[in-house]
Every structure is written in structure tokens, then in C-alpha cells.
mmCIF file of C-alpha atoms in Angstrom:
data_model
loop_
_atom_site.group_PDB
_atom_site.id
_atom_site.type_symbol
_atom_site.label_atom_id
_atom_site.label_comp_id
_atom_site.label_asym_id
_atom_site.label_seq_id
_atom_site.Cartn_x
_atom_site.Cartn_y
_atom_site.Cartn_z
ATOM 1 C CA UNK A 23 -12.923 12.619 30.566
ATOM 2 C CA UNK A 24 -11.311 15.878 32.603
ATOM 3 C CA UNK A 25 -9.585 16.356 30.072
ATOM 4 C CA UNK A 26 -12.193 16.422 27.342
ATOM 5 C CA UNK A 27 -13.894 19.235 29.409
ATOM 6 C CA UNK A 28 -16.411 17.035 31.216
ATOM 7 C CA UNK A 29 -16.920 17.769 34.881
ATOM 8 C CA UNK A 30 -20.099 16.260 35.784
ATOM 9 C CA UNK A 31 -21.753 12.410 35.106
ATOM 10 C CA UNK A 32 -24.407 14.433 33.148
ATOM 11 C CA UNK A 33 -21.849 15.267 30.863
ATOM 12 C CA UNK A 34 -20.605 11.736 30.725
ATOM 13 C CA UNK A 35 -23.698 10.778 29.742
ATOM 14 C CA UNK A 36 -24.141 13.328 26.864
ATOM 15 C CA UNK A 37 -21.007 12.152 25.873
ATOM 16 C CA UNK A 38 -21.424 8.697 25.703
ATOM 17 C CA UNK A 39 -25.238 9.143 24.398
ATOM 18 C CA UNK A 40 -25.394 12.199 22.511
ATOM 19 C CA UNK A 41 -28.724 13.429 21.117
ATOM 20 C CA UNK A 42 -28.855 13.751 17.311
ATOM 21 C CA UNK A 43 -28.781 17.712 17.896
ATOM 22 C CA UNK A 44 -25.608 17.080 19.703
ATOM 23 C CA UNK A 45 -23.574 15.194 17.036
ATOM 24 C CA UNK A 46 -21.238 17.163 14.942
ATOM 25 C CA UNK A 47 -22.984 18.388 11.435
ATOM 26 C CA UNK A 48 -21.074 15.844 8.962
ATOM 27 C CA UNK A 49 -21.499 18.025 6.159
ATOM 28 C CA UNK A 50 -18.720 20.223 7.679
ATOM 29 C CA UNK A 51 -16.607 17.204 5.995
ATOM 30 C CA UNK A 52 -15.109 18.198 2.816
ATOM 31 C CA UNK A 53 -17.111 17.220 0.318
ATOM 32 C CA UNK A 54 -19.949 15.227 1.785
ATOM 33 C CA UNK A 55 -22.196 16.490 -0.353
ATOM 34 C CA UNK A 56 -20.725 14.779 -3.388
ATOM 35 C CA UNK A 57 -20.633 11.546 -1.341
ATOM 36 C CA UNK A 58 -24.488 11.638 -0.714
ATOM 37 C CA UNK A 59 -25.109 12.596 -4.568
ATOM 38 C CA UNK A 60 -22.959 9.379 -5.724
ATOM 39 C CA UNK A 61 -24.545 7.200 -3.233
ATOM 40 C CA UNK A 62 -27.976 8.350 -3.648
ATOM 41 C CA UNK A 63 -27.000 7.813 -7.532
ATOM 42 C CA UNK A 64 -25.916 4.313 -6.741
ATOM 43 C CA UNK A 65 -29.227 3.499 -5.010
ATOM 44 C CA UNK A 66 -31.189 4.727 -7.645
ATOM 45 C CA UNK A 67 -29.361 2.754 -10.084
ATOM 46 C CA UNK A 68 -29.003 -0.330 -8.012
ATOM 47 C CA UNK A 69 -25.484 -0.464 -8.899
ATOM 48 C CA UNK A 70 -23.507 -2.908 -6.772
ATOM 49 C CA UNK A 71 -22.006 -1.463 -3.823
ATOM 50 C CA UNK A 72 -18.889 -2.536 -1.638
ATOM 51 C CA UNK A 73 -18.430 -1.523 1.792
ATOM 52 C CA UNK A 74 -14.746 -1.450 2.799
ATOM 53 C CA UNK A 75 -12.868 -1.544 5.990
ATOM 54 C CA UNK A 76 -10.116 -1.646 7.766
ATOM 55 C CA UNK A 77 -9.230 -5.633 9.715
ATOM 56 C CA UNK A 78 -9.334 -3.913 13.026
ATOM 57 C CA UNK A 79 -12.215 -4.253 15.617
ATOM 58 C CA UNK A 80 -13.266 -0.090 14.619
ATOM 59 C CA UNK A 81 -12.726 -0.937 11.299
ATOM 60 C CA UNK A 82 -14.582 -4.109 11.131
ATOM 61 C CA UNK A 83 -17.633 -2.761 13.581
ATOM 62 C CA UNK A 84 -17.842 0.552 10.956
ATOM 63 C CA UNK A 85 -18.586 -2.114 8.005
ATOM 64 C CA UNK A 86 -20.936 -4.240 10.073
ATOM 65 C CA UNK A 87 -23.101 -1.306 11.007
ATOM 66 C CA UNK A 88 -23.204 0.598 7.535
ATOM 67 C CA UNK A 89 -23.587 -2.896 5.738
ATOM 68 C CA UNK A 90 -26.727 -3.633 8.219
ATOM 69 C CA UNK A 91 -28.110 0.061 7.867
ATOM 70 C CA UNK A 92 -28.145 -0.274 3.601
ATOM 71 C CA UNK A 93 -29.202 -3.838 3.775
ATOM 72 C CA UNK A 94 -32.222 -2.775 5.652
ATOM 73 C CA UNK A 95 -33.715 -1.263 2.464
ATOM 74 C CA UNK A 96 -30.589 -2.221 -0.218
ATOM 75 C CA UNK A 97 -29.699 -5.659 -1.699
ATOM 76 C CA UNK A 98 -27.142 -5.326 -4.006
ATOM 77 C CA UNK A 99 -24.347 -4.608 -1.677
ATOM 78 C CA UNK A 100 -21.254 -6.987 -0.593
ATOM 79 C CA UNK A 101 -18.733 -6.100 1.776
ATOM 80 C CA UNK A 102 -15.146 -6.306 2.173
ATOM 81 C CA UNK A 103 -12.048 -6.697 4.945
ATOM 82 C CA UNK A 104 -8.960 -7.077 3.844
ATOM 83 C CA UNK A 105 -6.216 -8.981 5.613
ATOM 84 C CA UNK A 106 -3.550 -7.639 7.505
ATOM 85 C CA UNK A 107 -1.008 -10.304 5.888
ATOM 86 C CA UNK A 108 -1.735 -9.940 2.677
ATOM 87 C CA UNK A 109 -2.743 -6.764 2.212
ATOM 88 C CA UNK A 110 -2.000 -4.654 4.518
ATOM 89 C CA UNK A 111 -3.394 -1.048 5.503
ATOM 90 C CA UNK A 112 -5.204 0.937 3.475
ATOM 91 C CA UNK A 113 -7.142 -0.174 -0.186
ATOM 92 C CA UNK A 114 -5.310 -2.522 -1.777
ATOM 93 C CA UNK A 115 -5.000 -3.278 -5.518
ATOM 94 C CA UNK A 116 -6.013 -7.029 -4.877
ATOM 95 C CA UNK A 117 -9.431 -5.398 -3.209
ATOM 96 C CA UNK A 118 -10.080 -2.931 -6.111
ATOM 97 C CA UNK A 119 -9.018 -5.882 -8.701
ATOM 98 C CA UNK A 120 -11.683 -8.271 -6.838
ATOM 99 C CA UNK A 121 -14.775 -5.509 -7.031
ATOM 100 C CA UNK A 122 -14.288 -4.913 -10.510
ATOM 101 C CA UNK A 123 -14.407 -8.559 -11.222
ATOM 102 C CA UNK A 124 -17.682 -8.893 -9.364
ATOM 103 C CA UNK A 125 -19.212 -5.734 -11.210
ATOM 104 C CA UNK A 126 -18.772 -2.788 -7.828
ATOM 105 C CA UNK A 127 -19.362 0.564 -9.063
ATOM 106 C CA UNK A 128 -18.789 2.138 -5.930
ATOM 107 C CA UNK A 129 -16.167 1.226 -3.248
ATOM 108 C CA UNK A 130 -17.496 3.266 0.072
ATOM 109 C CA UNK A 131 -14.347 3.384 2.596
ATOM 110 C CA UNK A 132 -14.930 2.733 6.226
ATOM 111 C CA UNK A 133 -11.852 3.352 8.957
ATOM 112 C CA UNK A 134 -8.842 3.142 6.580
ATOM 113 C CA UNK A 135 -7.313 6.766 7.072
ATOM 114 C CA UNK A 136 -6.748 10.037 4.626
ATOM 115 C CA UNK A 137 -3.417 9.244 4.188
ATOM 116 C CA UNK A 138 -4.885 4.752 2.404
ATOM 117 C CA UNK A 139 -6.475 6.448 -0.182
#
């Protein structure tokens, strides 16, 4: 935590329970707006979404949270882990093969690094 710059338990706090005004701006990501657009798109649409992750506990707890958060107001969605034995890191071609053949129109890509894609 010293290292991070914090030097008091208020800041451990804040760090560990940030206020929304204190979480970075995600539209600072390249491209973010796009994303939005396409999912918003998809939505409207009610094309079939996947939600994709990685087989490790960040990867799997990223899909669990996003697929909970759309199925709150979103149906057509299915999700996706691959495993580590078969597939390995990253998006597979067995993954991308499988959503096509259950009609996914958009893949969105939870914990699987730049460098998977």
C-alpha cells in the first residue's frame, strides 16, 4: 500500500472503496466509445450476446458480474469460459466456431489480455 502512495487507513479505504468520482474515466480507453455504440446496437437489436473470459478466478468473477449486470434488464445473452486444457489463453477458434453456431453477434472479452486478441 506504501508503495502505491497511501499513508493513512483513510486512504486504504478510498482505495479499497472508491467513490464513483474517484474511479478512473474509462473512456480514456482507446476506443470505448465504439464499444458502447456496438453494444448499445446489440441491445437494441436483441442480438445474442456472449460474454467471454478468461478460466482464472479474475477472469471468471469479470464474466459473472457483467453477465449478472446485462441479465438484469437483457435476456438474450450466454456466456463463455474456456478451458485451460483445451484451449488455452486467449480466444480460441473452438470458442468463436461455437458462438457462430449458436447465432452470437457480438463476442464481449472479459480478462484475456491485449496481446489474446
Amino acid at each position: 500500500m506504501v508503495q502505491r502512495g497511501m499513508k493513512s487507513e483513510a486512504d486504504v479505504r478510498a482505495f479499497f472503496s472508491p467513490t464513483l468520482s474517484q474511479m478512473p474515466d474509462p473512456f480514456l480507453m482507446k476506443d470505448m466509445d465504439k464499444a458502447v455504440n456496438r453494444l448499445n446496437r446489440a441491445l437494441g437489436a436483441k442480438e445474442k450476446i456472449m460474454i467471454y473470459g478468461d478460466y482464472d478466478v479474475d477472469g471468471t468473477t469479470a464474466v459473472a458480474l457483467v453477465y449478472r449486470y446485462l441479465q438484469n434488464f437483457y435476456s438474450n445473452l450466454v456466456y463463455y469460459i474456456p478451458t485451460r486444457d483445451d484451449e488455452g489463453y486467449g480466444i480460441s477458434l473452438q470458442s468463436i466456431d461455437y458462438a457462430q453456431s449458436i447465432g452470437v453477434t457480438l463476442i464481449i472479452v472479459l480478462d484475456c489480455g491485449i496481446k489474446a486478441i
